[in-house]
Amino acid sequence: MRRSSRSATVQPVSSELPADVAAATALSSYEDARLSDEVGRLLEEIGALDAVTAARSVVLKPNWVNHANPLGHDPSSLVTHTRVIEAIAAHVARRLPAGSRVLIADAPVQACNFETLLRVNGVHDALARLRAAHPAVSFEVADWRLVRASSRLSWKATERVDSWDPNEHQLVDVGARSFLEPVSDRAERFRVTCYAPSTMHTRHRPGVHQYLVARAALEADVVVNVPKLKMHIKAGVTCALKNLVGINGHKEFLPHHVTGTPENGGDSHRPGHAAREQFERYYDFHFEHLARLPRPLISVLSRALNTADRLTATTDTSNFGSWPGNDTVWRMTLDLNHLLYAWAPQRPRSVFTLVDAVTVGVGNGPLRPSPAHLGVLLAGRNPATIDAIGATLLGFEPMALPTIRNALTNPASFFAAAPQRAPATPRVTAQRPLNWERVAAPTDR
């Protein structure tokens, strides 16, 4: 029986999540003999293993953002390490009833080669080991994207899917409860890079805020969010909260910034860059009309776009919301977290988080991070308190980061709580993302 393709509306839910965060520290590497045992201990401590004993479907949501780091680093600072994913899956499988399913899935960026991602990270080998050790449990992987980039076209021109299988994705309208609603008077200026601007306005406008969410995430009995701790050019830090953006299958549903400057209600870049505003308009025109242009003309226009980008950039240019003044990405991020935890009419019974911070990504994450060793795993029920600790370990004051600050203190937040004390471990002292250099460092609590 096919499910209805109509959108679902949100339901009010009020609850409190435990704010405590468990940690494992001093892990030497992903080869550390303690890794699997520590994963099991953390899952037990936060209640995840008890939760799966009656589950039929468990989703593991790693950070599988891309198949390669353009800086040439190995994937350890880019994506969740397969040894962490495999350890979680193994501990979960030992508690699952026969006939249950473990699904490992994400929606990477449109340019990601998903098969290459699985191969270079040893996912197929891990699945083979899991299936051999736990034959009564099904282990699967899935790519939740509905848009993929074509390697034949420049500037990430896309091969898109304009329709979707309602058995695979659910259109959910969070309506006026959306954290985007207070700024929806500028919804026509909501943007995400590399997509036609006009499409997003059909999904976000006053009173309407739609997301296209993987049904597997909504219908799972248990979700284990398995983020990679990294710095992020638009949010400062990506960890538990930002990782759940990957349950959405179509990036055109995801506002990341508003065109213009704070002077005119935007947050794309700082004031005082008139040339950059002209580039932004050309950029919009390029992606609005890209799909209708012949391929030779796309190549010409793409070269012109690259040239315009270079000519209008300055040392203090903030691109497409990549700076601390971004007032949009936190709203979209909290929408998706609230949707999964509280708002969607059908949602998981339990959501847990276990963070891979053995190797973290510093510098210009999420796509171009450099590796730094931290040797930590974090676990808990409240993604906001987890992220506050993650930000501290990366050298940021959590309350200086809009996503974490609003998750912890916004009166409408399901995750409001007092920040927890970070584990006793050295903090990362490394290059921050461009334009985030002056954000406050952690204060002692």
PDB file of C-alpha atoms in Angstrom, residues 5 41 48 61 74 91 101 105 141 245 269 301 303 312-313 332 407:
ATOM      1  CA  SER A   5       2.301  12.037  -0.874  1.00  0.00           C
ATOM      2  CA  ARG A  41      29.956   1.609  27.447  1.00  0.00           C
ATOM      3  CA  ALA A  48      20.594   3.303  23.753  1.00  0.00           C
ATOM      4  CA  LYS A  61      23.024   8.615  10.735  1.00  0.00           C
ATOM      5  CA  ASP A  74      42.430  11.191   4.329  1.00  0.00           C
ATOM      6  CA  HIS A  91      26.688  -3.416  19.904  1.00  0.00           C
ATOM      7  CA  ARG A 101      17.174  -4.017  10.409  1.00  0.00           C
ATOM      8  CA  ALA A 105      22.283   6.404   5.693  1.00  0.00           C
ATOM      9  CA  VAL A 141      23.190   1.455   3.525  1.00  0.00           C
ATOM     10  CA  VAL A 245      20.315  18.261   8.263  1.00  0.00           C
ATOM     11  CA  HIS A 269      28.003  38.889   3.689  1.00  0.00           C
ATOM     12  CA  LEU A 301      29.044  31.096 -18.229  1.00  0.00           C
ATOM     13  CA  ARG A 303      34.131  30.369 -16.509  1.00  0.00           C
ATOM     14  CA  THR A 312      34.860  40.621  -6.362  1.00  0.00           C
ATOM     15  CA  ALA A 313      36.465  38.702  -3.491  1.00  0.00           C
ATOM     16  CA  MET A 332      16.883  25.588   9.407  1.00  0.00           C
ATOM     17  CA  ALA A 407      19.177  25.479  20.916  1.00  0.00           C
TER      18      ALA A 407
END
